CSV table of N, CA and C in Angstrom, one decimal:
chain,number,residue,atom,x,y,z
S,200,GLN,N,0.8,-1.2,0.0
S,200,GLN,CA,0.0,0.0,0.0
S,200,GLN,C,0.9,1.2,0.0
S,201,VAL,N,0.5,2.2,-0.8
S,201,VAL,CA,1.3,3.4,-1.0
S,201,VAL,C,0.6,4.5,-0.1
S,202,GLN,N,1.4,5.3,0.6
S,202,GLN,CA,0.8,6.3,1.4
S,202,GLN,C,1.8,7.5,1.5
S,203,LEU,N,1.2,8.7,1.9
S,203,LEU,CA,1.9,9.9,2.1
S,203,LEU,C,1.7,10.3,3.5
S,204,VAL,N,2.8,10.7,4.2
S,204,VAL,CA,2.7,11.1,5.6
S,204,VAL,C,3.4,12.5,5.7
S,205,GLU,N,2.5,13.5,6.1
S,205,GLU,CA,3.1,14.9,6.3
S,205,GLU,C,3.6,15.1,7.7
S,206,SER,N,4.4,16.0,7.9
S,206,SER,CA,4.9,16.5,9.2
S,206,SER,C,5.4,17.9,9.1
S,207,GLY,N,5.5,18.5,10.3
S,207,GLY,CA,6.0,19.9,10.3
S,207,GLY,C,5.0,21.0,10.6
S,208,GLY,N,3.7,20.6,10.7
S,208,GLY,CA,2.7,21.7,11.0
S,208,GLY,C,2.8,22.1,12.4
S,209,GLY,N,2.1,23.2,12.8
S,209,GLY,CA,2.1,23.7,14.1
S,209,GLY,C,1.6,25.2,14.2
S,210,TRP,N,1.9,25.8,15.3
S,210,TRP,CA,1.5,27.2,15.5
S,210,TRP,C,2.7,28.1,15.3
S,211,VAL,N,2.5,29.2,14.7
S,211,VAL,CA,3.6,30.2,14.5
S,211,VAL,C,2.9,31.6,14.4
S,212,GLN,N,3.7,32.5,14.9
S,212,GLN,CA,3.2,33.9,14.9
S,212,GLN,C,3.3,34.5,13.5
S,213,PRO,N,2.5,35.5,13.2
S,213,PRO,CA,2.7,36.2,11.8
S,213,PRO,C,4.1,36.6,11.6
S,214,GLY,N,4.5,36.4,10.4
S,214,GLY,CA,5.9,36.7,10.0
S,214,GLY,C,6.9,35.6,10.2
S,215,GLY,N,6.4,34.5,10.9
S,215,GLY,CA,7.3,33.4,11.2
S,215,GLY,C,7.4,32.4,10.0
S,216,SER,N,8.1,31.3,10.2
S,216,SER,CA,8.4,30.4,9.2
S,216,SER,C,8.1,28.9,9.7
S,217,LEU,N,7.7,28.1,8.8
S,217,LEU,CA,7.5,26.7,9.0
S,217,LEU,C,8.0,25.9,7.8
S,218,ARG,N,8.4,24.7,8.0
S,218,ARG,CA,8.8,23.8,6.9
S,218,ARG,C,8.0,22.5,7.0
S,219,LEU,N,7.2,22.2,6.0
S,219,LEU,CA,6.4,21.0,6.0
S,219,LEU,C,7.2,19.9,5.1
S,220,SER,N,7.0,18.7,5.6
S,220,SER,CA,7.6,17.6,4.8
S,220,SER,C,6.5,16.5,4.5
S,221,CYS,N,6.7,15.8,3.5
S,221,CYS,CA,5.8,14.7,3.1
S,221,CYS,C,6.6,13.6,2.5
S,222,ALA,N,6.5,12.4,3.2
S,222,ALA,CA,7.3,11.3,2.8
S,222,ALA,C,6.3,10.2,2.1
S,223,ALA,N,6.7,9.7,1.0
S,223,ALA,CA,6.0,8.7,0.3
S,223,ALA,C,6.6,7.3,0.7
S,224,SER,N,5.7,6.4,1.0
S,224,SER,CA,6.2,5.1,1.4
S,224,SER,C,5.3,4.0,0.8
S,225,GLY,N,5.9,2.8,0.8
S,225,GLY,CA,5.2,1.6,0.2
S,225,GLY,C,6.0,1.1,-1.0
S,226,THR,N,5.3,0.3,-1.8
S,226,THR,CA,6.0,-0.3,-3.0
S,226,THR,C,5.8,0.7,-4.1
S,227,ILE,N,6.8,1.5,-4.4
S,227,ILE,CA,6.6,2.6,-5.4
S,227,ILE,C,7.5,2.3,-6.6
S,228,PHE,N,6.9,2.4,-7.8
S,228,PHE,CA,7.7,2.4,-9.0
S,228,PHE,C,8.3,3.7,-9.4
S,229,SER,N,7.4,4.8,-9.3
S,229,SER,CA,7.9,6.1,-9.6
S,229,SER,C,6.9,7.1,-9.0
S,230,VAL,N,7.4,8.3,-8.8
S,230,VAL,CA,6.5,9.4,-8.3
S,230,VAL,C,6.7,10.6,-9.3
S,231,THR,N,5.6,11.0,-9.9
S,231,THR,CA,5.7,12.1,-10.9
S,231,THR,C,5.4,13.4,-10.2
S,232,ALA,N,4.3,14.0,-10.5
S,232,ALA,CA,4.0,15.3,-10.0
S,232,ALA,C,3.6,15.2,-8.5
S,233,MET,N,4.1,16.2,-7.7
S,233,MET,CA,3.8,16.3,-6.3
S,233,MET,C,3.3,17.7,-6.0
S,234,GLY,N,2.5,17.8,-5.0
S,234,GLY,CA,2.0,19.2,-4.7
S,234,GLY,C,1.5,19.3,-3.3
S,235,TRP,N,1.4,20.5,-2.8
S,235,TRP,CA,0.8,20.9,-1.6
S,235,TRP,C,-0.5,21.6,-1.8
S,236,TYR,N,-1.5,21.2,-1.1
S,236,TYR,CA,-2.8,21.8,-1.1
S,236,TYR,C,-3.2,22.3,0.3
S,237,ARG,N,-4.1,23.2,0.5
S,237,ARG,CA,-4.6,23.6,1.8
S,237,ARG,C,-6.1,23.8,1.8
S,238,GLN,N,-6.7,23.6,3.0
S,238,GLN,CA,-8.1,23.9,3.1
S,238,GLN,C,-8.3,24.6,4.5
S,239,ALA,N,-8.8,25.8,4.3
S,239,ALA,CA,-9.1,26.6,5.5
S,239,ALA,C,-10.5,26.3,5.9
S,240,PRO,N,-10.9,26.6,7.2
S,240,PRO,CA,-12.3,26.4,7.6
S,240,PRO,C,-13.3,27.1,6.8
S,241,GLY,N,-14.3,26.3,6.3
S,241,GLY,CA,-15.3,26.9,5.5
S,241,GLY,C,-15.0,27.2,4.1
S,242,LYS,N,-13.8,26.8,3.7
S,242,LYS,CA,-13.3,27.1,2.3
S,242,LYS,C,-13.0,25.8,1.6
S,243,GLU,N,-13.0,25.9,0.2
S,243,GLU,CA,-12.6,24.7,-0.6
S,243,GLU,C,-11.1,24.5,-0.5
S,244,ARG,N,-10.7,23.3,-0.8
S,244,ARG,CA,-9.3,22.9,-0.9
S,244,ARG,C,-8.7,23.6,-2.1
S,245,GLU,N,-7.5,24.2,-1.9
S,245,GLU,CA,-6.9,24.9,-3.0
S,245,GLU,C,-5.4,24.5,-3.2
S,246,LEU,N,-4.9,24.6,-4.4
S,246,LEU,CA,-3.5,24.3,-4.7
S,246,LEU,C,-2.6,25.4,-4.1
S,247,VAL,N,-1.6,25.0,-3.4
S,247,VAL,CA,-0.6,26.0,-2.9
S,247,VAL,C,0.6,26.0,-3.8
S,248,ALA,N,1.1,24.8,-4.1
S,248,ALA,CA,2.3,24.8,-5.0
S,248,ALA,C,2.4,23.3,-5.5
S,249,SER,N,3.1,23.2,-6.7
S,249,SER,CA,3.3,21.9,-7.2
S,249,SER,C,4.7,21.9,-7.8
S,250,ILE,N,5.2,20.6,-8.0
S,250,ILE,CA,6.5,20.5,-8.6
S,250,ILE,C,6.5,19.2,-9.4
S,251,THR,N,7.0,19.2,-10.6
S,251,THR,CA,7.1,18.0,-11.5
S,251,THR,C,8.4,17.2,-11.1
S,252,ARG,N,8.5,16.1,-11.7
S,252,ARG,CA,9.7,15.3,-11.4
S,252,ARG,C,10.9,15.9,-11.9
S,253,ARG,N,10.8,16.8,-12.9
S,253,ARG,CA,12.0,17.5,-13.4
S,253,ARG,C,12.3,18.8,-12.7
S,254,GLY,N,11.4,19.1,-11.7
S,254,GLY,CA,11.7,20.3,-10.9
S,254,GLY,C,11.0,21.5,-11.3
S,255,LEU,N,10.0,21.5,-12.3
S,255,LEU,CA,9.3,22.6,-12.6
S,255,LEU,C,8.3,22.9,-11.6
S,256,THR,N,8.2,24.2,-11.2
S,256,THR,CA,7.3,24.5,-10.0
S,256,THR,C,6.2,25.5,-10.5
S,257,ASN,N,5.1,25.5,-9.7
S,257,ASN,CA,4.0,26.3,-9.9
S,257,ASN,C,3.5,26.7,-8.5
S,258,TYR,N,3.1,28.0,-8.4
S,258,TYR,CA,2.7,28.5,-7.1
S,258,TYR,C,1.4,29.3,-7.2
S,259,ALA,N,0.5,29.2,-6.2
S,259,ALA,CA,-0.6,30.1,-6.1
S,259,ALA,C,-0.1,31.5,-5.9
S,260,ASP,N,-0.9,32.5,-6.5
S,260,ASP,CA,-0.5,33.9,-6.4
S,260,ASP,C,-0.3,34.3,-5.0
S,261,SER,N,-1.1,33.8,-4.1
S,261,SER,CA,-1.1,34.2,-2.7
S,261,SER,C,0.1,33.8,-1.9
S,262,VAL,N,0.9,32.9,-2.4
S,262,VAL,CA,2.1,32.4,-1.7
S,262,VAL,C,3.4,32.7,-2.5
S,263,LYS,N,3.3,33.2,-3.7
S,263,LYS,CA,4.5,33.5,-4.5
S,263,LYS,C,5.4,34.5,-3.7
S,264,GLY,N,6.7,34.1,-3.7
S,264,GLY,CA,7.7,34.9,-3.0
S,264,GLY,C,7.8,34.6,-1.5
S,265,ARG,N,6.9,33.8,-1.0
S,265,ARG,CA,7.0,33.5,0.4
S,265,ARG,C,7.2,32.0,0.6
S,266,PHE,N,6.6,31.2,-0.3
S,266,PHE,CA,6.7,29.7,-0.1
S,266,PHE,C,7.7,29.2,-1.2
S,267,THR,N,8.4,28.1,-0.8
S,267,THR,CA,9.3,27.4,-1.8
S,267,THR,C,9.1,25.9,-1.7
S,268,ILE,N,8.7,25.3,-2.8
S,268,ILE,CA,8.5,23.9,-2.8
S,268,ILE,C,9.7,23.2,-3.4
S,269,SER,N,10.0,22.1,-2.9
S,269,SER,CA,11.2,21.3,-3.4
S,269,SER,C,10.9,19.8,-3.1
S,270,ARG,N,11.7,19.0,-3.7
S,270,ARG,CA,11.6,17.5,-3.5
S,270,ARG,C,12.9,16.8,-3.6
S,271,ASP,N,13.0,15.7,-2.9
S,271,ASP,CA,14.1,14.8,-2.9
S,271,ASP,C,13.6,13.6,-3.7
S,272,SER,N,13.8,13.6,-5.0
S,272,SER,CA,13.3,12.5,-5.8
S,272,SER,C,13.9,11.1,-5.4
S,273,ALA,N,15.1,11.1,-5.0
S,273,ALA,CA,15.7,9.8,-4.6
S,273,ALA,C,15.0,9.2,-3.4
S,274,LYS,N,14.6,10.0,-2.5
S,274,LYS,CA,13.9,9.6,-1.2
S,274,LYS,C,12.4,9.7,-1.3
S,275,ASN,N,11.9,10.3,-2.4
S,275,ASN,CA,10.4,10.5,-2.5
S,275,ASN,C,9.9,11.3,-1.3
S,276,ILE,N,10.6,12.4,-1.1
S,276,ILE,CA,10.1,13.3,0.0
S,276,ILE,C,9.8,14.7,-0.6
S,277,LEU,N,8.8,15.3,-0.2
S,277,LEU,CA,8.3,16.6,-0.7
S,277,LEU,C,8.4,17.6,0.4
S,278,TYR,N,8.9,18.8,0.1
S,278,TYR,CA,9.0,19.9,1.2
S,278,TYR,C,8.3,21.1,0.7
S,279,VAL,N,7.9,22.0,1.7
S,279,VAL,CA,7.6,23.3,1.4
S,279,VAL,C,8.1,24.2,2.5
S,280,GLN,N,8.9,25.2,2.2
S,280,GLN,CA,9.4,26.1,3.1
S,280,GLN,C,8.4,27.3,3.1
S,281,MET,N,7.9,27.7,4.2
S,281,MET,CA,6.9,28.7,4.3
S,281,MET,C,7.4,29.9,5.1
S,282,ASN,N,7.7,31.0,4.5
S,282,ASN,CA,8.2,32.2,5.2
S,282,ASN,C,7.2,33.3,5.2
S,283,ASN,N,7.4,34.3,6.1
S,283,ASN,CA,6.5,35.4,6.2
S,283,ASN,C,5.1,35.0,6.3
S,284,LEU,N,4.8,34.1,7.2
S,284,LEU,CA,3.4,33.5,7.2
S,284,LEU,C,2.4,34.5,7.7
S,285,LYS,N,1.2,34.4,7.2
S,285,LYS,CA,0.2,35.4,7.5
S,285,LYS,C,-1.0,34.6,8.1
S,286,PRO,N,-1.9,35.3,8.9
S,286,PRO,CA,-3.0,34.6,9.5
S,286,PRO,C,-3.9,33.9,8.4
S,287,GLU,N,-3.9,34.5,7.2
S,287,GLU,CA,-4.7,33.8,6.1
S,287,GLU,C,-4.1,32.6,5.6
S,288,ASP,N,-2.9,32.2,6.0
S,288,ASP,CA,-2.3,31.0,5.6
S,288,ASP,C,-2.7,29.8,6.5
S,289,THR,N,-3.5,30.1,7.6
S,289,THR,CA,-4.0,29.1,8.5
S,289,THR,C,-4.9,28.2,7.8
S,290,ALA,N,-4.5,26.9,7.8
S,290,ALA,CA,-5.3,25.9,7.1
S,290,ALA,C,-4.7,24.5,7.4
S,291,VAL,N,-5.4,23.5,7.0
S,291,VAL,CA,-4.9,22.1,7.0
S,291,VAL,C,-4.2,22.0,5.7
S,292,TYR,N,-2.9,21.6,5.7
S,292,TYR,CA,-2.1,21.4,4.5
S,292,TYR,C,-2.0,19.9,4.1
S,293,TYR,N,-2.3,19.6,2.9
S,293,TYR,CA,-2.3,18.3,2.4
S,293,TYR,C,-1.2,18.1,1.3
S,294,CYS,N,-0.6,16.9,1.4
S,294,CYS,CA,0.4,16.5,0.4
S,294,CYS,C,-0.4,15.7,-0.7
S,295,ASN,N,0.0,15.8,-1.9
S,295,ASN,CA,-0.6,15.1,-3.0
S,295,ASN,C,0.4,14.6,-4.0
S,296,ALA,N,0.3,13.4,-4.5
S,296,ALA,CA,1.3,12.9,-5.5
S,296,ALA,C,0.6,11.9,-6.4
S,297,LEU,N,1.2,11.9,-7.6
S,297,LEU,CA,0.8,10.9,-8.6
S,297,LEU,C,1.9,9.8,-8.5
S,298,ILE,N,1.5,8.6,-8.1
S,298,ILE,CA,2.4,7.6,-7.8
S,298,ILE,C,2.1,6.3,-8.6
S,299,THR,N,3.1,5.7,-9.2
S,299,THR,CA,3.0,4.5,-9.9
S,299,THR,C,3.3,3.3,-8.9
S,300,ASN,N,2.3,2.5,-8.7
S,300,ASN,CA,2.4,1.4,-7.7
S,300,ASN,C,3.5,0.4,-8.3
S,301,GLY,N,4.4,0.0,-7.4
S,301,GLY,CA,5.5,-0.8,-7.8
S,301,GLY,C,5.1,-2.3,-8.1
S,302,VAL,N,3.9,-2.6,-7.6
S,302,VAL,CA,3.4,-4.0,-7.8
S,302,VAL,C,2.5,-4.1,-9.1
S,303,THR,N,1.5,-3.2,-9.1
S,303,THR,CA,0.5,-3.3,-10.1
S,303,THR,C,0.9,-2.4,-11.3
S,304,LEU,N,1.8,-1.4,-11.1
S,304,LEU,CA,2.2,-0.5,-12.2
S,304,LEU,C,1.0,0.4,-12.6
S,305,VAL,N,0.1,0.5,-11.6
S,305,VAL,CA,-1.1,1.4,-11.9
S,305,VAL,C,-0.8,2.8,-11.2
S,306,ASP,N,-1.2,3.8,-12.0
S,306,ASP,CA,-1.0,5.2,-11.4
S,306,ASP,C,-2.1,5.5,-10.4
S,307,LEU,N,-1.7,6.0,-9.3
S,307,LEU,CA,-2.6,6.4,-8.2
S,307,LEU,C,-2.4,7.8,-7.8
S,308,GLU,N,-3.5,8.5,-7.6
S,308,GLU,CA,-3.4,9.9,-7.0
S,308,GLU,C,-3.6,9.6,-5.5
S,309,VAL,N,-2.6,10.0,-4.7
S,309,VAL,CA,-2.5,9.7,-3.3
S,309,VAL,C,-2.5,11.0,-2.5
S,310,TRP,N,-3.3,11.0,-1.4
S,310,TRP,CA,-3.3,12.2,-0.5
S,310,TRP,C,-2.8,11.8,0.8
S,311,GLY,N,-2.1,12.8,1.5
S,311,GLY,CA,-1.7,12.6,2.9
S,311,GLY,C,-2.9,12.9,3.8
S,312,GLN,N,-2.7,12.7,5.1
S,312,GLN,CA,-3.8,12.9,6.0
S,312,GLN,C,-4.0,14.3,6.4
S,313,GLY,N,-3.0,15.2,6.1
S,313,GLY,CA,-3.1,16.6,6.4
S,313,GLY,C,-2.4,17.0,7.7
S,314,THR,N,-1.8,18.2,7.7
S,314,THR,CA,-1.2,18.7,8.9
S,314,THR,C,-1.6,20.2,9.1
S,315,LEU,N,-2.0,20.5,10.3
S,315,LEU,CA,-2.6,21.8,10.6
S,315,LEU,C,-1.5,22.9,10.8
S,316,VAL,N,-1.6,24.0,10.1
S,316,VAL,CA,-0.8,25.2,10.3
S,316,VAL,C,-1.7,26.3,10.8
S,317,THR,N,-1.3,26.8,11.9
S,317,THR,CA,-2.0,27.9,12.5
S,317,THR,C,-1.1,29.1,12.7
S,318,VAL,N,-1.5,30.3,12.1
S,318,VAL,CA,-0.7,31.5,12.1
S,318,VAL,C,-1.6,32.5,12.9
S,319,SER,N,-1.1,32.8,14.1
S,319,SER,CA,-1.8,33.8,14.9
S,319,SER,C,-0.9,34.4,16.0
S,320,SER,N,-1.3,35.5,16.5
S,320,SER,CA,-0.5,36.2,17.5
S,320,SER,C,-1.1,35.9,18.9
């Protein structure tokens, strides 16, 4: 079974920084696109940032210049460095990846369980 496990969430004051990690585990043939999404209370889930296997990145306008997405393709780990955090960044952050199962060779869209980020004074 393939799964994604996030870590690194927590509470931070406005202007602070956090780094989220997401590790893929299981029998994996390959991991292609990976991304971070977030869902604030009462709002729909939205894309924060994504990165292809070749390292091409895409960011939501609201986080450009503050967040940096990266990945360790050898270890199948995804990161996002979040700087200058604002109260409106408060949300549950989810990791997402397109993974080819190493046994069935079937492509799967996999979601992590989410990690809460709270930005407040």
